[in-house]
Amino acid sequence: MASPGRRCNRNPNRTAEMRATSSALHSRGDAGRVVDEGAWRAMGAATGGHRRRKPALSPGRRRAGRRRTVLVLLVLAAAVGTATAASTGPTVAPGAREPFAPVRAPGNLDPAKVALGEALFSDPILSSMNKLSCNSCHVLSAGGTVNMKRTVGYQGRTHRFNAPTIFNVGSNYRLGWRGDFTSLEEQNERVLLDDNLMGARWPVIIGRLEASETYALQFAQAYGHPPDRNSVLDALATFQRSLATPNSAFDRYLDGDLSALGSEELKGYRLFRDYGCASCHQGSNLGGNLFQKFGIYAHPAPVDSESDGDLGRYTLTGREQDKGVFRVPGLRNVAVTAPYLHDGRIATLPEVVAIMGESQLGRQLSPADIQSLVAFLQTLTGEYDGKKLQALPDKDD
């Protein structure tokens, strides 16, 4: 490649050869075979495969021709090798064109604020009845959720949606199944004040924290003043942003360790991209940053006629086109966050993969495809506090 500002002097004969090579390389089918017969003929012509007699060449031109022939043959050999490898499975190393990125532990968070937020996250002092904490629905020792279809609030009402995992939440552009919120601080306040969630009020929260010598000291150290609304929300959000789960097998693969994924997992990864799953589930969190309708090709029947949760963003916007539209969930740690979908209707990963294939891709996935896709999804389980995440027993059993 020529450097910026310089023109590349091209040999016309070599340009023709390279165009022929490029044509052959770009005509590979899905299985990696070269299918353009015309390109092969062009390659033969470029390498001297035709039989017409030519005028005798000088020794210098013959040596240059041989060098060009060797170059073309080397490129051709590489193309054939790639085609052979592609016919047996995915071998492309991760690179800049990947639609994903590894999870990284955030390194710019204030340790004092993280520690304060961690204490608040697990303390029922933030709830009206002193009975619930954030950790009640987002268990940090497991998948960051409670592994039940939908939780039940203070007033005995079943919540609209399945509790999503709290891990890697800092990578989501939108928050909540409907994408209600664009910041953790905004979402945390709604949860604290919702009568069927934490049911608290700010005067009560602040009074309790001020009465605690431990919290009074922590707020003074982290913020330089007594607890108030803004510092409580900031501490919680700072801790939640720290909840990254790096070092999954897929992360190691993206970082260049090609042995991190086995053959079945690599097959599932190829299917995940080839079938179009990655068009919605991309980025470091494999989702969480756009909206999509659930049921593009087939919409599963509602399981709770008394809940309006199936309406999705329509309950926020009132727009007809938003019916059934949800924030695309991230797939990190998906193997340990069952049950699945916005209402927790699906108990197992193979079941939900089959449903998503039909409803979102218009495909009836084969058992072999489902097995491979599940194998890939299981490579997305990362580590928290130095340990690989585990699932809790299903509380709906």
mmCIF file of C-alpha atoms in Angstrom:
data_model
loop_
_atom_site.group_PDB
_atom_site.id
_atom_site.type_symbol
_atom_site.label_atom_id
_atom_site.label_comp_id
_atom_site.label_asym_id
_atom_site.label_seq_id
_atom_site.Cartn_x
_atom_site.Cartn_y
_atom_site.Cartn_z
ATOM 1 C CA MET A 1 0.000 0.000 0.000
ATOM 2 C CA ALA A 2 1.366 3.400 -0.934
ATOM 3 C CA SER A 3 1.975 5.867 1.833
ATOM 4 C CA PRO A 4 -0.294 8.949 1.981
ATOM 5 C CA GLY A 5 0.656 11.550 -0.554
ATOM 6 C CA ARG A 6 2.609 9.099 -2.812
ATOM 7 C CA ARG A 7 1.413 7.609 -6.040
ATOM 8 C CA CYS A 8 1.938 3.918 -6.509
ATOM 9 C CA ASN A 9 3.656 3.090 -9.822
ATOM 10 C CA ARG A 10 1.827 0.081 -11.190
ATOM 11 C CA ASN A 11 3.091 -2.428 -13.734
ATOM 12 C CA PRO A 12 0.151 -3.037 -16.148
ATOM 13 C CA ASN A 13 0.888 -6.759 -16.436
ATOM 14 C CA ARG A 14 1.106 -7.225 -12.669
ATOM 15 C CA THR A 15 -2.103 -5.226 -12.200
ATOM 16 C CA ALA A 16 -3.932 -7.618 -14.533
ATOM 17 C CA GLU A 17 -2.605 -10.608 -12.623
ATOM 18 C CA MET A 18 -3.626 -9.219 -9.251
ATOM 19 C CA ARG A 19 -7.094 -8.342 -10.543
ATOM 20 C CA ALA A 20 -7.483 -11.917 -11.701
ATOM 21 C CA THR A 21 -6.300 -13.175 -8.315
ATOM 22 C CA SER A 22 -8.684 -10.836 -6.490
ATOM 23 C CA SER A 23 -11.549 -12.034 -8.673
ATOM 24 C CA ALA A 24 -10.817 -15.644 -7.746
ATOM 25 C CA LEU A 25 -10.450 -14.895 -4.058
ATOM 26 C CA HIS A 26 -13.710 -12.956 -3.856
ATOM 27 C CA SER A 27 -15.758 -15.564 -5.704
ATOM 28 C CA ARG A 28 -15.701 -18.173 -2.921
ATOM 29 C CA GLY A 29 -19.063 -19.649 -1.966
ATOM 30 C CA ASP A 30 -20.414 -20.244 1.570
ATOM 31 C CA ALA A 31 -18.329 -23.418 1.916
ATOM 32 C CA GLY A 32 -15.169 -21.610 0.885
ATOM 33 C CA ARG A 33 -14.935 -23.191 -2.608
ATOM 34 C CA VAL A 34 -13.943 -21.080 -5.604
ATOM 35 C CA VAL A 35 -16.958 -21.159 -7.907
ATOM 36 C CA ASP A 36 -16.158 -18.598 -10.632
ATOM 37 C CA GLU A 37 -14.808 -20.632 -13.553
ATOM 38 C CA GLY A 38 -14.051 -17.466 -15.493
ATOM 39 C CA ALA A 39 -11.753 -16.313 -12.707
ATOM 40 C CA TRP A 40 -9.821 -19.553 -12.973
ATOM 41 C CA ARG A 41 -9.420 -18.984 -16.706
ATOM 42 C CA ALA A 42 -8.218 -15.457 -16.040
ATOM 43 C CA MET A 43 -5.774 -16.853 -13.481
ATOM 44 C CA GLY A 44 -4.491 -19.333 -16.055
ATOM 45 C CA ALA A 45 -3.998 -16.554 -18.544
ATOM 46 C CA ALA A 46 -2.182 -14.417 -15.971
ATOM 47 C CA THR A 47 0.213 -17.262 -15.127
ATOM 48 C CA GLY A 48 1.018 -18.199 -18.728
ATOM 49 C CA GLY A 49 -1.522 -21.010 -19.021
ATOM 50 C CA HIS A 50 -2.584 -20.103 -22.586
ATOM 51 C CA ARG A 51 -0.836 -21.726 -25.548
ATOM 52 C CA ARG A 52 -0.397 -18.887 -28.025
ATOM 53 C CA ARG A 53 3.180 -18.359 -29.150
ATOM 54 C CA LYS A 54 4.813 -15.162 -28.007
ATOM 55 C CA PRO A 55 7.895 -13.347 -29.218
ATOM 56 C CA ALA A 56 11.061 -14.337 -27.386
ATOM 57 C CA LEU A 57 11.704 -12.320 -24.235
ATOM 58 C CA SER A 58 14.945 -10.939 -22.958
ATOM 59 C CA PRO A 59 16.520 -12.719 -19.930
ATOM 60 C CA GLY A 60 15.575 -9.818 -17.657
ATOM 61 C CA ARG A 61 11.938 -9.915 -18.704
ATOM 62 C CA ARG A 62 11.858 -13.708 -18.337
ATOM 63 C CA ARG A 63 13.143 -13.429 -14.741
ATOM 64 C CA ALA A 64 10.532 -10.745 -13.957
ATOM 65 C CA GLY A 65 7.845 -12.938 -15.462
ATOM 66 C CA ARG A 66 8.926 -15.899 -13.348
ATOM 67 C CA ARG A 67 8.797 -13.748 -10.195
ATOM 68 C CA ARG A 68 5.292 -12.625 -11.068
ATOM 69 C CA THR A 69 4.263 -16.209 -11.732
ATOM 70 C CA VAL A 70 5.616 -17.346 -8.351
ATOM 71 C CA LEU A 71 3.757 -14.506 -6.619
ATOM 72 C CA VAL A 72 0.460 -15.418 -8.264
ATOM 73 C CA LEU A 73 0.922 -19.101 -7.454
ATOM 74 C CA LEU A 74 1.606 -18.279 -3.802
ATOM 75 C CA VAL A 75 -1.568 -16.209 -3.611
ATOM 76 C CA LEU A 76 -3.496 -18.993 -5.315
ATOM 77 C CA ALA A 77 -2.132 -21.565 -2.871
ATOM 78 C CA ALA A 78 -3.254 -19.377 0.021
ATOM 79 C CA ALA A 79 -6.719 -19.112 -1.509
ATOM 80 C CA VAL A 80 -7.005 -22.882 -1.950
ATOM 81 C CA GLY A 81 -5.778 -23.440 1.614
ATOM 82 C CA THR A 82 -8.376 -21.011 2.934
ATOM 83 C CA ALA A 83 -11.088 -22.708 0.913
ATOM 84 C CA THR A 84 -10.117 -26.120 2.277
ATOM 85 C CA ALA A 85 -10.101 -24.851 5.850
ATOM 86 C CA ALA A 86 -13.431 -23.078 5.399
ATOM 87 C CA SER A 87 -15.031 -26.313 4.240
ATOM 88 C CA THR A 88 -14.183 -27.959 7.545
ATOM 89 C CA GLY A 89 -15.170 -25.127 9.887
ATOM 90 C CA PRO A 90 -14.516 -21.524 10.890
ATOM 91 C CA THR A 91 -10.854 -20.639 11.087
ATOM 92 C CA VAL A 92 -10.825 -16.866 10.716
ATOM 93 C CA ALA A 93 -8.856 -15.292 13.532
ATOM 94 C CA PRO A 94 -10.524 -12.465 15.464
ATOM 95 C CA GLY A 95 -9.599 -9.048 14.194
ATOM 96 C CA ALA A 96 -10.683 -5.474 13.671
ATOM 97 C CA ARG A 97 -13.809 -6.469 11.721
ATOM 98 C CA GLU A 98 -15.328 -8.425 14.602
ATOM 99 C CA PRO A 99 -18.723 -7.007 15.658
ATOM 100 C CA PHE A 100 -17.778 -7.708 19.286
ATOM 101 C CA ALA A 101 -15.244 -6.531 21.835
ATOM 102 C CA PRO A 102 -13.864 -8.178 24.982
ATOM 103 C CA VAL A 103 -15.229 -7.152 28.375
ATOM 104 C CA ARG A 104 -12.710 -5.028 30.248
ATOM 105 C CA ALA A 105 -12.673 -4.237 33.944
ATOM 106 C CA PRO A 106 -13.184 -0.468 34.290
ATOM 107 C CA GLY A 107 -10.090 1.156 35.715
ATOM 108 C CA ASN A 108 -11.161 4.754 36.314
ATOM 109 C CA LEU A 109 -13.615 4.360 39.205
ATOM 110 C CA ASP A 110 -13.092 5.923 42.640
ATOM 111 C CA PRO A 111 -12.400 3.012 45.064
ATOM 112 C CA ALA A 112 -14.067 4.818 47.982
ATOM 113 C CA LYS A 113 -17.254 5.356 45.983
ATOM 114 C CA VAL A 114 -17.211 1.772 44.719
ATOM 115 C CA ALA A 115 -16.907 0.437 48.294
ATOM 116 C CA LEU A 116 -19.728 2.690 49.508
ATOM 117 C CA GLY A 117 -21.957 1.692 46.607
ATOM 118 C CA GLU A 118 -21.266 -1.981 47.262
ATOM 119 C CA ALA A 119 -22.368 -1.604 50.881
ATOM 120 C CA LEU A 120 -25.555 0.225 49.871
ATOM 121 C CA PHE A 121 -26.331 -2.325 47.143
ATOM 122 C CA SER A 122 -26.620 -5.154 49.680
ATOM 123 C CA ASP A 123 -28.210 -3.187 52.526
ATOM 124 C CA PRO A 124 -32.021 -3.224 53.091
ATOM 125 C CA ILE A 125 -31.620 0.205 54.688
ATOM 126 C CA LEU A 126 -32.636 1.651 51.311
ATOM 127 C CA SER A 127 -36.059 -0.042 51.292
ATOM 128 C CA SER A 128 -39.137 1.260 53.078
ATOM 129 C CA MET A 129 -39.631 -1.860 55.223
ATOM 130 C CA ASN A 130 -35.941 -2.641 55.714
ATOM 131 C CA LYS A 131 -36.535 -6.014 54.066
ATOM 132 C CA LEU A 132 -35.240 -5.747 50.495
ATOM 133 C CA SER A 133 -31.925 -4.725 48.999
ATOM 134 C CA CYS A 134 -30.750 -4.426 45.417
ATOM 135 C CA ASN A 135 -29.037 -7.774 45.915
ATOM 136 C CA SER A 136 -32.402 -9.392 46.666
ATOM 137 C CA CYS A 137 -33.237 -9.386 42.949
ATOM 138 C CA HIS A 138 -29.697 -9.153 41.546
ATOM 139 C CA VAL A 139 -27.661 -11.753 43.389
ATOM 140 C CA LEU A 140 -23.975 -11.039 42.954
ATOM 141 C CA SER A 141 -22.879 -14.502 44.025
ATOM 142 C CA ALA A 142 -24.660 -15.974 41.001
ATOM 143 C CA GLY A 143 -25.655 -14.546 37.628
ATOM 144 C CA GLY A 144 -26.678 -11.118 38.895
ATOM 145 C CA THR A 145 -30.352 -12.072 38.904
ATOM 146 C CA VAL A 146 -32.705 -14.328 40.913
ATOM 147 C CA ASN A 147 -33.486 -17.067 38.400
ATOM 148 C CA MET A 148 -37.264 -16.811 38.694
ATOM 149 C CA LYS A 149 -39.794 -15.765 36.080
ATOM 150 C CA ARG A 150 -40.823 -12.462 37.630
ATOM 151 C CA THR A 151 -40.309 -11.129 41.115
ATOM 152 C CA VAL A 152 -43.106 -10.064 43.472
ATOM 153 C CA GLY A 153 -43.032 -6.583 44.985
ATOM 154 C CA TYR A 154 -43.882 -5.110 48.384
ATOM 155 C CA GLN A 155 -47.545 -4.722 47.485
ATOM 156 C CA GLY A 156 -47.827 -8.337 46.368
ATOM 157 C CA ARG A 157 -48.025 -7.493 42.658
ATOM 158 C CA THR A 158 -45.968 -9.550 40.237
ATOM 159 C CA HIS A 159 -43.615 -7.326 38.302
ATOM 160 C CA ARG A 160 -44.068 -6.834 34.578
ATOM 161 C CA PHE A 161 -40.672 -8.146 33.620
ATOM 162 C CA ASN A 162 -38.079 -10.748 34.439
ATOM 163 C CA ALA A 163 -35.232 -9.253 36.488
ATOM 164 C CA PRO A 164 -32.261 -8.797 34.124
ATOM 165 C CA THR A 165 -28.707 -9.396 35.227
ATOM 166 C CA ILE A 166 -26.895 -6.483 36.845
ATOM 167 C CA PHE A 167 -23.498 -7.594 35.517
ATOM 168 C CA ASN A 168 -21.961 -5.513 32.712
ATOM 169 C CA VAL A 169 -24.846 -3.059 33.055
ATOM 170 C CA GLY A 170 -22.453 -0.167 32.569
ATOM 171 C CA SER A 171 -22.057 -1.214 28.912
ATOM 172 C CA ASN A 172 -25.747 -0.840 28.102
ATOM 173 C CA TYR A 173 -26.826 2.244 26.201
ATOM 174 C CA ARG A 174 -30.426 1.801 27.405
ATOM 175 C CA LEU A 175 -31.639 0.231 30.643
ATOM 176 C CA GLY A 176 -34.740 -1.793 31.483
ATOM 177 C CA TRP A 177 -36.592 -4.142 29.159
ATOM 178 C CA ARG A 178 -38.380 -1.206 27.541
ATOM 179 C CA GLY A 179 -35.302 0.985 27.487
ATOM 180 C CA ASP A 180 -36.963 3.369 29.945
ATOM 181 C CA PHE A 181 -33.719 4.873 31.197
ATOM 182 C CA THR A 182 -30.496 6.221 29.753
ATOM 183 C CA SER A 183 -28.537 6.416 33.015
ATOM 184 C CA LEU A 184 -28.023 4.176 36.013
ATOM 185 C CA GLU A 185 -28.724 7.081 38.347
ATOM 186 C CA GLU A 186 -32.148 7.621 36.778
ATOM 187 C CA GLN A 187 -33.013 3.945 36.931
ATOM 188 C CA ASN A 188 -31.813 3.563 40.528
ATOM 189 C CA GLU A 189 -34.000 6.407 41.713
ATOM 190 C CA ARG A 190 -37.057 4.911 40.028
ATOM 191 C CA VAL A 191 -36.390 1.559 41.708
ATOM 192 C CA LEU A 192 -35.886 3.135 45.141
ATOM 193 C CA LEU A 193 -39.119 5.144 44.987
ATOM 194 C CA ASP A 194 -41.424 2.650 43.239
ATOM 195 C CA ASP A 195 -44.046 1.491 45.760
ATOM 196 C CA ASN A 196 -43.906 -2.083 44.468
ATOM 197 C CA LEU A 197 -40.098 -2.232 44.390
ATOM 198 C CA MET A 198 -38.174 -0.620 47.252
ATOM 199 C CA GLY A 199 -41.031 1.706 48.195
ATOM 200 C CA ALA A 200 -38.748 4.254 49.887
ATOM 201 C CA ARG A 201 -38.759 8.058 50.152
ATOM 202 C CA TRP A 202 -35.719 10.318 50.211
ATOM 203 C CA PRO A 203 -36.245 11.843 53.662
ATOM 204 C CA VAL A 204 -36.413 8.332 55.146
ATOM 205 C CA ILE A 205 -33.342 7.114 53.245
ATOM 206 C CA ILE A 206 -31.225 10.137 54.134
ATOM 207 C CA GLY A 207 -32.318 10.062 57.782
ATOM 208 C CA ARG A 208 -31.284 6.432 58.170
ATOM 209 C CA LEU A 209 -27.909 6.989 56.512
ATOM 210 C CA GLU A 210 -27.160 10.070 58.628
ATOM 211 C CA ALA A 211 -27.992 8.097 61.773
ATOM 212 C CA SER A 212 -25.428 5.441 60.832
ATOM 213 C CA GLU A 213 -21.907 6.270 62.030
ATOM 214 C CA THR A 214 -20.462 3.899 59.454
ATOM 215 C CA TYR A 215 -22.279 5.441 56.521
ATOM 216 C CA ALA A 216 -21.726 8.991 57.773
ATOM 217 C CA LEU A 217 -17.975 8.311 57.773
ATOM 218 C CA GLN A 218 -18.008 6.616 54.355
ATOM 219 C CA PHE A 219 -19.918 9.475 52.717
ATOM 220 C CA ALA A 220 -17.552 12.009 54.276
ATOM 221 C CA GLN A 221 -14.549 10.108 52.953
ATOM 222 C CA ALA A 222 -15.980 9.540 49.472
ATOM 223 C CA TYR A 223 -17.808 12.839 48.894
ATOM 224 C CA GLY A 224 -16.631 15.226 51.585
ATOM 225 C CA HIS A 225 -20.132 15.835 52.961
ATOM 226 C CA PRO A 226 -23.058 14.013 54.639
ATOM 227 C CA PRO A 227 -25.237 11.690 52.542
ATOM 228 C CA ASP A 228 -27.707 13.289 50.148
ATOM 229 C CA ARG A 229 -29.765 12.214 47.144
ATOM 230 C CA ASN A 230 -27.080 12.822 44.542
ATOM 231 C CA SER A 231 -24.298 11.068 46.436
ATOM 232 C CA VAL A 232 -26.475 8.014 47.171
ATOM 233 C CA LEU A 233 -27.377 7.649 43.481
ATOM 234 C CA ASP A 234 -23.792 8.267 42.394
ATOM 235 C CA ALA A 235 -22.370 5.672 44.802
ATOM 236 C CA LEU A 236 -24.827 3.019 43.644
ATOM 237 C CA ALA A 237 -24.166 3.764 39.973
ATOM 238 C CA THR A 238 -20.382 3.796 40.466
ATOM 239 C CA PHE A 239 -20.498 0.357 42.058
ATOM 240 C CA GLN A 240 -22.779 -0.989 39.323
ATOM 241 C CA ARG A 241 -20.357 0.246 36.660
ATOM 242 C CA SER A 242 -17.665 -1.832 38.355
ATOM 243 C CA LEU A 243 -19.655 -5.045 37.840
ATOM 244 C CA ALA A 244 -17.863 -6.183 34.699
ATOM 245 C CA THR A 245 -17.269 -9.892 34.114
ATOM 246 C CA PRO A 246 -14.104 -10.275 31.996
ATOM 247 C CA ASN A 247 -12.040 -13.335 31.124
ATOM 248 C CA SER A 248 -14.732 -15.478 29.550
ATOM 249 C CA ALA A 249 -13.564 -18.042 26.997
ATOM 250 C CA PHE A 250 -14.948 -15.774 24.269
ATOM 251 C CA ASP A 251 -12.994 -12.812 25.641
ATOM 252 C CA ARG A 252 -9.797 -14.851 25.490
ATOM 253 C CA TYR A 253 -10.597 -15.816 21.906
ATOM 254 C CA LEU A 254 -11.177 -12.174 20.939
ATOM 255 C CA ASP A 255 -7.850 -11.333 22.554
ATOM 256 C CA GLY A 256 -6.104 -13.757 20.226
ATOM 257 C CA ASP A 257 -6.155 -17.098 22.059
ATOM 258 C CA LEU A 258 -7.514 -19.267 19.236
ATOM 259 C CA SER A 259 -7.480 -22.340 21.485
ATOM 260 C CA ALA A 260 -10.037 -20.770 23.859
ATOM 261 C CA LEU A 261 -12.979 -22.072 21.793
ATOM 262 C CA GLY A 262 -13.441 -25.688 20.762
ATOM 263 C CA SER A 263 -14.746 -26.894 17.403
ATOM 264 C CA GLU A 264 -18.402 -27.024 18.507
ATOM 265 C CA GLU A 265 -18.166 -23.559 20.040
ATOM 266 C CA LEU A 266 -16.517 -22.158 16.905
ATOM 267 C CA LYS A 267 -19.259 -23.680 14.788
ATOM 268 C CA GLY A 268 -21.839 -21.981 17.004
ATOM 269 C CA TYR A 269 -19.971 -18.684 16.689
ATOM 270 C CA ARG A 270 -20.014 -18.966 12.896
ATOM 271 C CA LEU A 271 -23.735 -19.710 12.932
ATOM 272 C CA PHE A 272 -24.334 -16.796 15.308
ATOM 273 C CA ARG A 273 -22.820 -14.443 12.757
ATOM 274 C CA ASP A 274 -23.998 -16.120 9.552
ATOM 275 C CA TYR A 275 -27.625 -16.429 10.648
ATOM 276 C CA GLY A 276 -27.794 -12.759 11.627
ATOM 277 C CA CYS A 277 -27.870 -12.968 15.433
ATOM 278 C CA ALA A 278 -24.993 -10.492 15.543
ATOM 279 C CA SER A 279 -27.035 -7.819 13.757
ATOM 280 C CA CYS A 280 -28.814 -7.173 17.085
ATOM 281 C CA HIS A 281 -26.457 -8.768 19.608
ATOM 282 C CA GLN A 282 -23.157 -6.935 19.095
ATOM 283 C CA GLY A 283 -20.689 -4.762 20.973
ATOM 284 C CA SER A 284 -18.866 -5.739 24.145
ATOM 285 C CA ASN A 285 -22.125 -6.827 25.797
ATOM 286 C CA LEU A 286 -23.507 -8.630 22.733
ATOM 287 C CA GLY A 287 -26.611 -6.462 22.966
ATOM 288 C CA GLY A 288 -28.096 -3.793 25.194
ATOM 289 C CA ASN A 289 -27.737 -0.896 22.785
ATOM 290 C CA LEU A 290 -30.714 -0.951 20.400
ATOM 291 C CA PHE A 291 -34.422 -1.773 20.171
ATOM 292 C CA GLN A 292 -36.076 -4.583 18.230
ATOM 293 C CA LYS A 293 -39.541 -6.048 17.860
ATOM 294 C CA PHE A 294 -40.029 -9.435 19.487
ATOM 295 C CA GLY A 295 -41.764 -11.596 16.908
ATOM 296 C CA ILE A 296 -40.597 -10.299 13.531
ATOM 297 C CA TYR A 297 -41.578 -13.564 11.835
ATOM 298 C CA ALA A 298 -43.611 -15.337 14.509
ATOM 299 C CA HIS A 299 -44.855 -13.994 17.832
ATOM 300 C CA PRO A 300 -45.261 -16.518 20.645
ATOM 301 C CA ALA A 301 -48.614 -16.297 22.413
ATOM 302 C CA PRO A 302 -48.733 -14.260 25.663
ATOM 303 C CA VAL A 303 -48.501 -16.292 28.850
ATOM 304 C CA ASP A 304 -50.152 -13.774 31.192
ATOM 305 C CA SER A 305 -53.310 -12.088 29.945
ATOM 306 C CA GLU A 306 -53.378 -9.806 32.998
ATOM 307 C CA SER A 307 -49.964 -8.272 32.267
ATOM 308 C CA ASP A 308 -49.275 -5.610 29.653
ATOM 309 C CA GLY A 309 -45.582 -6.492 29.586
ATOM 310 C CA ASP A 310 -45.881 -8.002 26.087
ATOM 311 C CA LEU A 311 -46.680 -4.543 24.737
ATOM 312 C CA GLY A 312 -43.094 -3.450 25.312
ATOM 313 C CA ARG A 313 -42.290 0.192 24.622
ATOM 314 C CA TYR A 314 -45.896 0.871 23.644
ATOM 315 C CA THR A 315 -46.710 1.282 27.342
ATOM 316 C CA LEU A 316 -44.240 4.191 27.396
ATOM 317 C CA THR A 317 -44.826 5.853 24.039
ATOM 318 C CA GLY A 318 -48.389 4.933 23.049
ATOM 319 C CA ARG A 319 -47.203 4.529 19.468
ATOM 320 C CA GLU A 320 -48.606 1.575 17.518
ATOM 321 C CA GLN A 321 -45.219 0.774 15.978
ATOM 322 C CA ASP A 322 -43.761 0.277 19.471
ATOM 323 C CA LYS A 323 -46.012 -2.655 20.347
ATOM 324 C CA GLY A 324 -43.821 -5.643 21.147
ATOM 325 C CA VAL A 325 -40.614 -3.600 20.866
ATOM 326 C CA PHE A 326 -37.990 -4.153 23.571
ATOM 327 C CA ARG A 327 -34.420 -3.278 24.319
ATOM 328 C CA VAL A 328 -32.266 -6.075 22.943
ATOM 329 C CA PRO A 329 -30.759 -7.767 26.017
ATOM 330 C CA GLY A 330 -27.046 -8.372 26.321
ATOM 331 C CA LEU A 331 -25.990 -12.012 26.118
ATOM 332 C CA ARG A 332 -23.027 -11.909 28.463
ATOM 333 C CA ASN A 333 -23.402 -14.666 31.096
ATOM 334 C CA VAL A 334 -26.650 -15.792 29.435
ATOM 335 C CA ALA A 335 -25.989 -19.418 30.385
ATOM 336 C CA VAL A 336 -26.375 -18.562 34.101
ATOM 337 C CA THR A 337 -29.297 -16.114 33.950
ATOM 338 C CA ALA A 338 -32.302 -18.360 33.246
ATOM 339 C CA PRO A 339 -35.252 -18.089 32.848
ATOM 340 C CA TYR A 340 -35.392 -16.162 29.601
ATOM 341 C CA LEU A 341 -37.293 -13.513 27.639
ATOM 342 C CA HIS A 342 -38.920 -10.400 29.056
ATOM 343 C CA ASP A 343 -41.415 -12.401 31.098
ATOM 344 C CA GLY A 344 -39.212 -15.341 32.046
ATOM 345 C CA ARG A 345 -41.444 -17.792 30.203
ATOM 346 C CA ILE A 346 -38.606 -19.993 28.893
ATOM 347 C CA ALA A 347 -36.648 -22.164 31.301
ATOM 348 C CA THR A 348 -33.677 -23.395 29.258
ATOM 349 C CA LEU A 349 -31.140 -22.033 26.806
ATOM 350 C CA PRO A 350 -31.845 -24.568 24.003
ATOM 351 C CA GLU A 351 -35.549 -23.671 24.155
ATOM 352 C CA VAL A 352 -34.982 -19.947 23.879
ATOM 353 C CA VAL A 353 -32.472 -20.377 21.048
ATOM 354 C CA ALA A 354 -35.073 -22.326 19.075
ATOM 355 C CA ILE A 355 -37.726 -19.669 19.732
ATOM 356 C CA MET A 356 -35.442 -16.811 18.740
ATOM 357 C CA GLY A 357 -34.512 -18.607 15.533
ATOM 358 C CA GLU A 358 -38.172 -18.877 14.559
ATOM 359 C CA SER A 359 -39.442 -15.518 15.818
ATOM 360 C CA GLN A 360 -36.487 -13.277 14.964
ATOM 361 C CA LEU A 361 -34.727 -15.034 12.087
ATOM 362 C CA GLY A 362 -37.554 -16.940 10.416
ATOM 363 C CA ARG A 363 -35.533 -20.148 10.727
ATOM 364 C CA GLN A 364 -36.458 -23.565 12.000
ATOM 365 C CA LEU A 365 -33.129 -24.365 13.624
ATOM 366 C CA SER A 366 -31.973 -27.968 13.530
ATOM 367 C CA PRO A 367 -31.045 -29.758 16.769
ATOM 368 C CA ALA A 368 -27.409 -29.689 15.636
ATOM 369 C CA ASP A 369 -27.537 -25.919 15.063
ATOM 370 C CA ILE A 370 -29.137 -25.359 18.452
ATOM 371 C CA GLN A 371 -26.486 -27.468 20.141
ATOM 372 C CA SER A 372 -23.700 -25.474 18.478
ATOM 373 C CA LEU A 373 -25.279 -22.101 19.266
ATOM 374 C CA VAL A 374 -25.759 -23.075 22.912
ATOM 375 C CA ALA A 375 -22.124 -24.206 23.068
ATOM 376 C CA PHE A 376 -21.060 -20.767 21.842
ATOM 377 C CA LEU A 377 -23.361 -18.920 24.256
ATOM 378 C CA GLN A 378 -21.863 -20.861 27.142
ATOM 379 C CA THR A 379 -18.463 -19.352 26.303
ATOM 380 C CA LEU A 380 -19.831 -15.910 27.266
ATOM 381 C CA THR A 381 -19.790 -16.661 31.016
ATOM 382 C CA GLY A 382 -17.214 -14.441 32.658
ATOM 383 C CA GLU A 383 -15.692 -13.945 36.080
ATOM 384 C CA TYR A 384 -16.601 -11.732 38.996
ATOM 385 C CA ASP A 385 -14.333 -11.265 41.980
ATOM 386 C CA GLY A 386 -11.932 -13.793 40.437
ATOM 387 C CA LYS A 387 -14.508 -16.588 40.136
ATOM 388 C CA LYS A 388 -16.528 -17.838 37.198
ATOM 389 C CA LEU A 389 -20.213 -16.965 37.569
ATOM 390 C CA GLN A 390 -22.624 -19.708 38.557
ATOM 391 C CA ALA A 391 -26.412 -19.944 38.353
ATOM 392 C CA LEU A 392 -28.711 -20.143 41.362
ATOM 393 C CA PRO A 393 -31.342 -22.881 41.571
ATOM 394 C CA ASP A 394 -34.607 -21.890 39.872
ATOM 395 C CA LYS A 395 -36.855 -20.375 42.543
ATOM 396 C CA ASP A 396 -39.953 -21.155 40.485
ATOM 397 C CA ASP A 397 -39.438 -24.904 40.996
#
